[in-house]
Short mmCIF file of C-alpha atoms in Angstrom, two decimals:
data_model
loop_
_atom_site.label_atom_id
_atom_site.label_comp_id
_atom_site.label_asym_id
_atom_site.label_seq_id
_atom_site.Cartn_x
_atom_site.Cartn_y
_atom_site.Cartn_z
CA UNK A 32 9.92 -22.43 -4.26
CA UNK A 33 10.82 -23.05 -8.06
CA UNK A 34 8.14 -21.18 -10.01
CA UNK A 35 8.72 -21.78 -13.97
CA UNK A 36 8.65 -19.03 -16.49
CA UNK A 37 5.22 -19.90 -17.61
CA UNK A 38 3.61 -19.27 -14.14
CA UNK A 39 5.32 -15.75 -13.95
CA UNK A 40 4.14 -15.09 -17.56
CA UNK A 41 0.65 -16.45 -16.44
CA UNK A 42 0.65 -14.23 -13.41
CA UNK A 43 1.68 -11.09 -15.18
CA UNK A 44 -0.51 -11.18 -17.98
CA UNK A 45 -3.45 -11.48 -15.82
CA UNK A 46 -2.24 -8.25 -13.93
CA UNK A 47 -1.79 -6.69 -16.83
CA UNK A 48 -5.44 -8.00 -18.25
CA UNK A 49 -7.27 -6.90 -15.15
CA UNK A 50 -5.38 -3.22 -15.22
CA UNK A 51 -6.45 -2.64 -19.02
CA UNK A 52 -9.96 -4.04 -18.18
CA UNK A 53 -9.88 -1.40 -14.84
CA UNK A 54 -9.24 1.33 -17.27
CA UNK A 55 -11.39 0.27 -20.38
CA UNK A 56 -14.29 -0.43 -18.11
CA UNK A 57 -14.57 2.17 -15.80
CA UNK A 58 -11.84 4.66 -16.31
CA UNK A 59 -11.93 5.78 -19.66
CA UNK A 60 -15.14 7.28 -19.05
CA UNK A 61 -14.96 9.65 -16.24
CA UNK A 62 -17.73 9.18 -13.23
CA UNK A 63 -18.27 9.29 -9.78
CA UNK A 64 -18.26 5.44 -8.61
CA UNK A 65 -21.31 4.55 -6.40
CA UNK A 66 -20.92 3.10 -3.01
CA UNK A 67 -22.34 0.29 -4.67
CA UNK A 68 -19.82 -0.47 -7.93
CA UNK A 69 -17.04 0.30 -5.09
CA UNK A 70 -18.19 -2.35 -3.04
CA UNK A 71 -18.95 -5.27 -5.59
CA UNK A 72 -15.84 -4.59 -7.64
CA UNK A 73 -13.56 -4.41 -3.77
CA UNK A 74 -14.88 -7.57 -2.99
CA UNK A 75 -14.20 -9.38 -6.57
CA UNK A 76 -10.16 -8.16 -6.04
CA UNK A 77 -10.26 -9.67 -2.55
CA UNK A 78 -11.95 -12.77 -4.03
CA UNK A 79 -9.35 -12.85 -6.94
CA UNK A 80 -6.40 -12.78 -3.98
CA UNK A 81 -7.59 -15.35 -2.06
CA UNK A 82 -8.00 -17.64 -4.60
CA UNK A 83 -4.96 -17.14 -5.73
CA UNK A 84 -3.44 -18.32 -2.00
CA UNK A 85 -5.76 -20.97 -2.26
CA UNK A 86 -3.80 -22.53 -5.38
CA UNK A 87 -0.63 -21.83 -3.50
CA UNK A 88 -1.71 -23.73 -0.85
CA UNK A 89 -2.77 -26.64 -3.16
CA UNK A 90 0.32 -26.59 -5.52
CA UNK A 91 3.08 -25.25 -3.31
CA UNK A 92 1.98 -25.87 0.11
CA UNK A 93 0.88 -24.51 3.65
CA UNK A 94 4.33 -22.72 3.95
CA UNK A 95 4.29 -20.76 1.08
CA UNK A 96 0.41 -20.43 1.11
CA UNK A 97 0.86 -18.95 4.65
CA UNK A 98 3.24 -16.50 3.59
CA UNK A 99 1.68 -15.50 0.56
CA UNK A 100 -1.28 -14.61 3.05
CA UNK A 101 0.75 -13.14 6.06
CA UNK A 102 2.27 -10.71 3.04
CA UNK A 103 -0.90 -9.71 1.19
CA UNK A 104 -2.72 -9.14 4.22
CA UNK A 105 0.22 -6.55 5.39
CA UNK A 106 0.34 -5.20 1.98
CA UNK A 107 -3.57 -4.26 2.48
CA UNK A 108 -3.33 -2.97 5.71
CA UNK A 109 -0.35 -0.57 4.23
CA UNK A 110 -2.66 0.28 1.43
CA UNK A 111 -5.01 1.87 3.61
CA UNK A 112 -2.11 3.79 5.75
CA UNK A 113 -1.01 5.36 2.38
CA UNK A 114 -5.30 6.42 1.08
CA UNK A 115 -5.50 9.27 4.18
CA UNK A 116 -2.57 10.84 1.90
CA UNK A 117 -4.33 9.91 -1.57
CA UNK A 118 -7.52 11.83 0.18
CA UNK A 119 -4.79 14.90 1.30
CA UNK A 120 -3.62 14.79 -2.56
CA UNK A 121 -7.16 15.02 -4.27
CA UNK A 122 -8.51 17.61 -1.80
CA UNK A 123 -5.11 19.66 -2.09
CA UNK A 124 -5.50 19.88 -5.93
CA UNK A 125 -9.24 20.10 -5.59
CA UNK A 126 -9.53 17.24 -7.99
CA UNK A 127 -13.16 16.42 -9.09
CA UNK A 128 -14.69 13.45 -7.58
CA UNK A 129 -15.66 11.99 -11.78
CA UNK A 130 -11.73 12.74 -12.58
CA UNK A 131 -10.18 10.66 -9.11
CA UNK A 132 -10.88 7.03 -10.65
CA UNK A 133 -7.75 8.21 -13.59
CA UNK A 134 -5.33 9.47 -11.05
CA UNK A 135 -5.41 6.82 -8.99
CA UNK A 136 -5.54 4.10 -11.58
CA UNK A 137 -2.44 5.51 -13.03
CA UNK A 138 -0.67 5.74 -9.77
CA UNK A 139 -1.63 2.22 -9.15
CA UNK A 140 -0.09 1.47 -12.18
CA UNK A 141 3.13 3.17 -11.51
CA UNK A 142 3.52 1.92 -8.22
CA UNK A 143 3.03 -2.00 -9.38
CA UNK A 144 6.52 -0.89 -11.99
CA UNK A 145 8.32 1.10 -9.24
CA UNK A 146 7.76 -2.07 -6.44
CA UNK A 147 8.40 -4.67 -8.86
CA UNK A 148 12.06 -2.76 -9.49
CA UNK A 149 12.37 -2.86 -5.82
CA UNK A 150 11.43 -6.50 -5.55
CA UNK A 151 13.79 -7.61 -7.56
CA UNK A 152 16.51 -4.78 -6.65
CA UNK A 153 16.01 -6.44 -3.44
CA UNK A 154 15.51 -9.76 -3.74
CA UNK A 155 19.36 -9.48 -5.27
CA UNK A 156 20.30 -7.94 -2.30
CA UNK A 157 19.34 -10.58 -0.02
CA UNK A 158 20.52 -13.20 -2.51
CA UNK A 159 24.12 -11.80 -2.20
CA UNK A 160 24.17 -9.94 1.41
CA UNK A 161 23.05 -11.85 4.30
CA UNK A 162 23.67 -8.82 6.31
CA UNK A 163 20.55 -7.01 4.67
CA UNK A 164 18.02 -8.27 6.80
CA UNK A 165 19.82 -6.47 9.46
CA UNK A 166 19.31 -3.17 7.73
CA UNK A 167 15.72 -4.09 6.42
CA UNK A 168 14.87 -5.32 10.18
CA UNK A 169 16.76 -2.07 11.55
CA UNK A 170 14.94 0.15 9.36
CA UNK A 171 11.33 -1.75 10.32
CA UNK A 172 11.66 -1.03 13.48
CA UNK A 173 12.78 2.92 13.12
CA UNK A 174 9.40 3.65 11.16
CA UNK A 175 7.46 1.54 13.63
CA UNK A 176 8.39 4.04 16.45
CA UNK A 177 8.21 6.79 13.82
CA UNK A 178 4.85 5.75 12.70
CA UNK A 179 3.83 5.19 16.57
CA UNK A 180 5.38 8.94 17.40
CA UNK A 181 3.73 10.51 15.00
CA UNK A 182 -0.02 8.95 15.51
CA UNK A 183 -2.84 10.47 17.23
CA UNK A 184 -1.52 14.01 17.01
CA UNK A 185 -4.44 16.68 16.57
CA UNK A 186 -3.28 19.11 13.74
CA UNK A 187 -4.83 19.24 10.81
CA UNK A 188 -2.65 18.06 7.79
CA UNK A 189 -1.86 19.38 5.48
CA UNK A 190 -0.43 17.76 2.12
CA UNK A 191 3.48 19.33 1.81
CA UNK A 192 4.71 19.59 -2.18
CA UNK A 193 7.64 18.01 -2.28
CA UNK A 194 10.88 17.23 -4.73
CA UNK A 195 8.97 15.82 -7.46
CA UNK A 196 6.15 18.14 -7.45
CA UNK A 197 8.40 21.21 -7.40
CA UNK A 198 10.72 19.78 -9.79
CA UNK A 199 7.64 19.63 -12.32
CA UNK A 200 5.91 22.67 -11.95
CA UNK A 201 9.60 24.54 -12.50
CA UNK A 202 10.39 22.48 -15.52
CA UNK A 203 6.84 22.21 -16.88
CA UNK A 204 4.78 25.16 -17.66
CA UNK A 205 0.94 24.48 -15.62
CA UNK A 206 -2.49 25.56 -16.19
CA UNK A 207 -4.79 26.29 -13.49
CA UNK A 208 -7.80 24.65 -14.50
CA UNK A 209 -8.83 21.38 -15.17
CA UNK A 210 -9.43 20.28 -18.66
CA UNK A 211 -11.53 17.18 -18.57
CA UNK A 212 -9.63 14.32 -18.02
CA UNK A 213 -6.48 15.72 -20.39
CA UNK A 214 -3.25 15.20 -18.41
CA UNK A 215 -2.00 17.93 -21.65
CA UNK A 216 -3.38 20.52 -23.19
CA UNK A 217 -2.95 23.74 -25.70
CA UNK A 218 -2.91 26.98 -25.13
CA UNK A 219 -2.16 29.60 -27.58
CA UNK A 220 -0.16 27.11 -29.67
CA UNK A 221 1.83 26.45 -26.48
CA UNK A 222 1.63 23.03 -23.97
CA UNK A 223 0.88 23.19 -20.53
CA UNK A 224 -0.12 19.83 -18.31
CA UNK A 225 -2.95 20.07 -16.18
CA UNK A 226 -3.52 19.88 -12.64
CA UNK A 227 -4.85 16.30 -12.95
CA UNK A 228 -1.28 15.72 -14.71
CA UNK A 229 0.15 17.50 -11.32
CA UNK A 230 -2.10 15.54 -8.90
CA UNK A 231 -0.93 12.15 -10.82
CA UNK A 232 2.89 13.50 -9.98
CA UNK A 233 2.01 13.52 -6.17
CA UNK A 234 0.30 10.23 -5.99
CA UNK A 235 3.38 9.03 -8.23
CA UNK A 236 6.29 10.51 -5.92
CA UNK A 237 4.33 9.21 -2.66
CA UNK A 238 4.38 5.62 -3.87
CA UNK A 239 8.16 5.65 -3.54
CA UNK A 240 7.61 6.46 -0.05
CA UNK A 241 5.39 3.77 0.63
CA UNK A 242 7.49 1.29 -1.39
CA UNK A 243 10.44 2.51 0.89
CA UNK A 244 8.54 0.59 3.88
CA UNK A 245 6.05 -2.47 2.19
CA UNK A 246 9.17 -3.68 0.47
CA UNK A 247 11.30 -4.82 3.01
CA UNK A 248 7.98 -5.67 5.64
CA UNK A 249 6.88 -8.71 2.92
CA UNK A 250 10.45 -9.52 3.03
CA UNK A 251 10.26 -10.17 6.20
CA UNK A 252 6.89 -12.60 5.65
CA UNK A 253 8.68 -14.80 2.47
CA UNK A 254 11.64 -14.51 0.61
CA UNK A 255 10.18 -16.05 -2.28
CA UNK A 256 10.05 -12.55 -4.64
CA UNK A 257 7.22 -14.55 -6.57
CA UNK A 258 5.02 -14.42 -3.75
CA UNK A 259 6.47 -10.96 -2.53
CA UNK A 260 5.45 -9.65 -6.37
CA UNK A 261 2.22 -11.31 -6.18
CA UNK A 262 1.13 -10.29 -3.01
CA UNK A 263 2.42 -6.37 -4.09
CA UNK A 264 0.46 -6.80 -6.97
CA UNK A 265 -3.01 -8.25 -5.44
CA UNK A 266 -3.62 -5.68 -2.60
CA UNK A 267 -2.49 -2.51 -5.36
CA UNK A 268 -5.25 -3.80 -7.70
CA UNK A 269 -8.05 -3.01 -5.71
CA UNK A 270 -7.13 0.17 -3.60
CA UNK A 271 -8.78 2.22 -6.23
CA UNK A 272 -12.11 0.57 -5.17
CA UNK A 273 -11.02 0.72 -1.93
CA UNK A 274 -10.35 4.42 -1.86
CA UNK A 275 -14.11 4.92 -2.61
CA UNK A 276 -15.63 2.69 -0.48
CA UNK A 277 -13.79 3.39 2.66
CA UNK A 278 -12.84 7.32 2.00
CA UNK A 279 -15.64 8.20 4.08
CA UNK A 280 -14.29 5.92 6.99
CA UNK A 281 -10.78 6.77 6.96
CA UNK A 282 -11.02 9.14 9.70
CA UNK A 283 -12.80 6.59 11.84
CA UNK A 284 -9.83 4.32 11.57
CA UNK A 285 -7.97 6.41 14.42
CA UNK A 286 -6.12 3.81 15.72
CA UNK A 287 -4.86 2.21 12.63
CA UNK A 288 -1.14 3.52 12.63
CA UNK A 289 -0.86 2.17 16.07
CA UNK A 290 -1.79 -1.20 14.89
CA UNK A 291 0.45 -0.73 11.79
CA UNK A 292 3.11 0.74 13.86
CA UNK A 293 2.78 -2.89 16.05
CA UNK A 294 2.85 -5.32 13.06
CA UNK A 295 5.87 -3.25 11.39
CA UNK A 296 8.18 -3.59 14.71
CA UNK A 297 7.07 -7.21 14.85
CA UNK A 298 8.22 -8.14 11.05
CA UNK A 299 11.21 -5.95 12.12
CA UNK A 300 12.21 -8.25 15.39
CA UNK A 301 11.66 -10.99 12.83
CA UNK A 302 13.72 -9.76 10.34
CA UNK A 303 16.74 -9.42 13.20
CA UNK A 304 16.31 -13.03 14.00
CA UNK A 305 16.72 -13.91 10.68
CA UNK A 306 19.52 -11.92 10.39
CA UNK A 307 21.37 -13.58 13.39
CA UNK A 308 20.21 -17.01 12.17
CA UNK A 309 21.87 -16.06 8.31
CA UNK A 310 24.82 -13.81 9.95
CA UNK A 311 27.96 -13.93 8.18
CA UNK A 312 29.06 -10.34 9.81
CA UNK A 313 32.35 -11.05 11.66
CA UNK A 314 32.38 -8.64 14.37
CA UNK A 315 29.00 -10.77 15.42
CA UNK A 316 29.82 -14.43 16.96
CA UNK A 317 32.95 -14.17 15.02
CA UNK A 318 30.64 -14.46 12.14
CA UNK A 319 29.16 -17.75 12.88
CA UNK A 320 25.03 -18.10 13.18
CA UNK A 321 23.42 -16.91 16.02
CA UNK A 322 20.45 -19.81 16.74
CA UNK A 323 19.38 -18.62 20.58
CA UNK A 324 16.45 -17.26 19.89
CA UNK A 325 14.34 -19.46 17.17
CA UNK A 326 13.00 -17.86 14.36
CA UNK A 327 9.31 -16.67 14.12
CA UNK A 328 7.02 -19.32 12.15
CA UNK A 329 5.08 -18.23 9.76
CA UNK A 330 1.21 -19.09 11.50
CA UNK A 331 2.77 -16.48 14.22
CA UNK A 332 3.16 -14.03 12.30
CA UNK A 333 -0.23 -14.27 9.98
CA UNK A 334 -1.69 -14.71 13.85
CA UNK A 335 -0.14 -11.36 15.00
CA UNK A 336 -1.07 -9.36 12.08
CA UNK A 337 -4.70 -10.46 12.41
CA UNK A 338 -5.04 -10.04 15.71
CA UNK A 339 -3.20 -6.49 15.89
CA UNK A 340 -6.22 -5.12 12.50
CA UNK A 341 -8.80 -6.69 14.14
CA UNK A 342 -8.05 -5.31 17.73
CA UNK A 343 -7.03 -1.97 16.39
CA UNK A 344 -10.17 -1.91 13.71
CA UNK A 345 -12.57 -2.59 16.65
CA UNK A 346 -11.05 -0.15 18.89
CA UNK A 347 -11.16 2.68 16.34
CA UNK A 348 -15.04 2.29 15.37
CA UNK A 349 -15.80 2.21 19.35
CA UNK A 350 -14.09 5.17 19.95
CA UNK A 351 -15.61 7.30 17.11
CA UNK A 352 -18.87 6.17 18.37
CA UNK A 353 -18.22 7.54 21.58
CA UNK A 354 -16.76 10.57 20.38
CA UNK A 355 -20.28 10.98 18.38
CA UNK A 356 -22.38 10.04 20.85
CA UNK A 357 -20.65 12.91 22.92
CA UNK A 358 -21.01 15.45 20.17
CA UNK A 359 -24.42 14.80 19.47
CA UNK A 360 -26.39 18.35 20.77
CA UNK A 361 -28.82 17.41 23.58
CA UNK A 362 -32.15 17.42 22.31
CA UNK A 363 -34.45 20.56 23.70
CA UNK A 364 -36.76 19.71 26.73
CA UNK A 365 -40.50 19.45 25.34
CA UNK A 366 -42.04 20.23 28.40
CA UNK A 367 -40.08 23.46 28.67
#
């Protein structure tokens, strides 16, 4: 797929257009969203995505379109995994409900830099080392039984500080209230950041995490890093809508990791076969391809990852409204 410099500048400019309008139009002045704004402005970002496969389709074809949808789609399904720990950070710093909008618009915005280094970083990699996609496949399938393991355990969670957050409280002096929407303030003549500053640090240092896995599953969907950046880029924009709309359903969605756990492992197998069909790895075949098992088309996989969220979706809202209907007090006898 040859994309010109003009289309990447085009892309990016709108990204970076629709980000300044996100903060200039309803960040800069903190409020608590309605259920309402959340929904509208969720369903113009999915709009905006979909359109935009649309004109792959038309200028680049069903390939590409399909992959470019098989990749966003996973990329918005991931979004939602990482939200139940966005709702663990804002609860854990007790950040108010008018202040969340900032924080998460600025992680948004950090995690669209950190994955595009990673996009590139490895789109370079797989450019020069067939033998990646072993690793990236590998590695797929290791947090698809990790994600699987650790699903549908009963503890509470709890968010867990970690490198980053320590790192910046020791280095960084921190106050222990909220000052409006300052990330910095003064204090005596002296600076101290804020716990909104603090709460931006966690979101920040979590995105790694979650870059860690989306990167090398929409690898395993297209190689083209246009789409791969793209489709990053498209399901990011509206998880701050998202966050708001569906915070109050997250808990619902019990058997989401188990689905997510299911599409991972199958991008993973993929990513194997791609591996043995690329393998230049001598102490496999002697280093020649390995073509027994064909390669996984792309309507497959789009089919598999639609199937597995709308099974596991369907499952989870049936089984919370069991477990409510079996919570709900019997009502006193009239008669009695």
């Amino acid at each position: 797929m040859d994309v010109p410099f003009w289309v990447w500048a085009l892309t990016v400019g709108a990204i970076l257009v629709m980000i300044a309008f996100d903060f200039f139009g309803h960040v800069r002045t903190p409020h608590a969203p309605t259920l309402r704004e959340s929904a509208i402005w969720s369903a113009v970002y999915v709009a905006i995505a979909v359109v935009f496969g649309l004109l792959v389709f038309w200028f680049a074809g069903a390939q590409y379109g399909g992959e470019y949808f098989a990749g966003y789609i996973t990329e918005k399904s991931l979004s939602v995994d990482n939200l139940f720990v966005f709702v663990l950070v804002m609860a854990s710093f007790a950040v108010p409900r008018e202040l969340q909008q900032k924080v998460l618009l600025f992680g948004i915005a950090f995690a669209l830099v950190l994955r595009t280094l990673f996009i590139f970083l490895g789109a370079a990699a797989i450019e020069n080392f067939s033998w990646v996609f072993y690793l990236f496949g590998g590695f797929l399938i290791y947090t698809a039984w990790a994600q699987a393991r650790g699903a549908g355990k009963d503890e509470e969670e709890e968010f867990t500080e970690n490198f980053f957050l320590r790192l910046t409280r020791k280095a960084v002096p921190t106050t222990d209230d909220y000052h409006g929407d300052r990330m910095v303030t003064k204090i005596d003549g002296k600076r101290y950041i804020t716990p909104l500053a603090i709460a931006l640090v966690a979101i920040g240092s979590a995105d790694i995490l979650f870059a860690v896995d989306s990167i090398p599953a929409i690898f395993g969907l297209t190689q083209e890093t246009y789409l791969v950046f793209a489709a990053n880029a498209f399901a990011l924009l509206g998880l701050r809508q998202l966050f708001f709309l569906i915070d109050g359903l997250l808990d619902r969605l019990v058997y989401l990791a188990y689905g997510l756990s299911v599409i991972l492992g199958f991008i993973g197998v993929k990513l194997l076969i791609h591996a043995l069909h690329t393998n230049e790895l001598p102490f496999i075949n002697g280093g020649e391809h390995v073509t027994l098992v064909p390669e996984i088309p792309t309507w497959l996989s789009l089919s598999v990852i639609l199937v597995t969220l709308v099974v596991t979706t369907v499952a989870s809202l049936a089984k919370s409204k069991r477990d409510e209907a079996e919570h709900v007090p019997a009502k006193p006898d009239e008669r009695a």
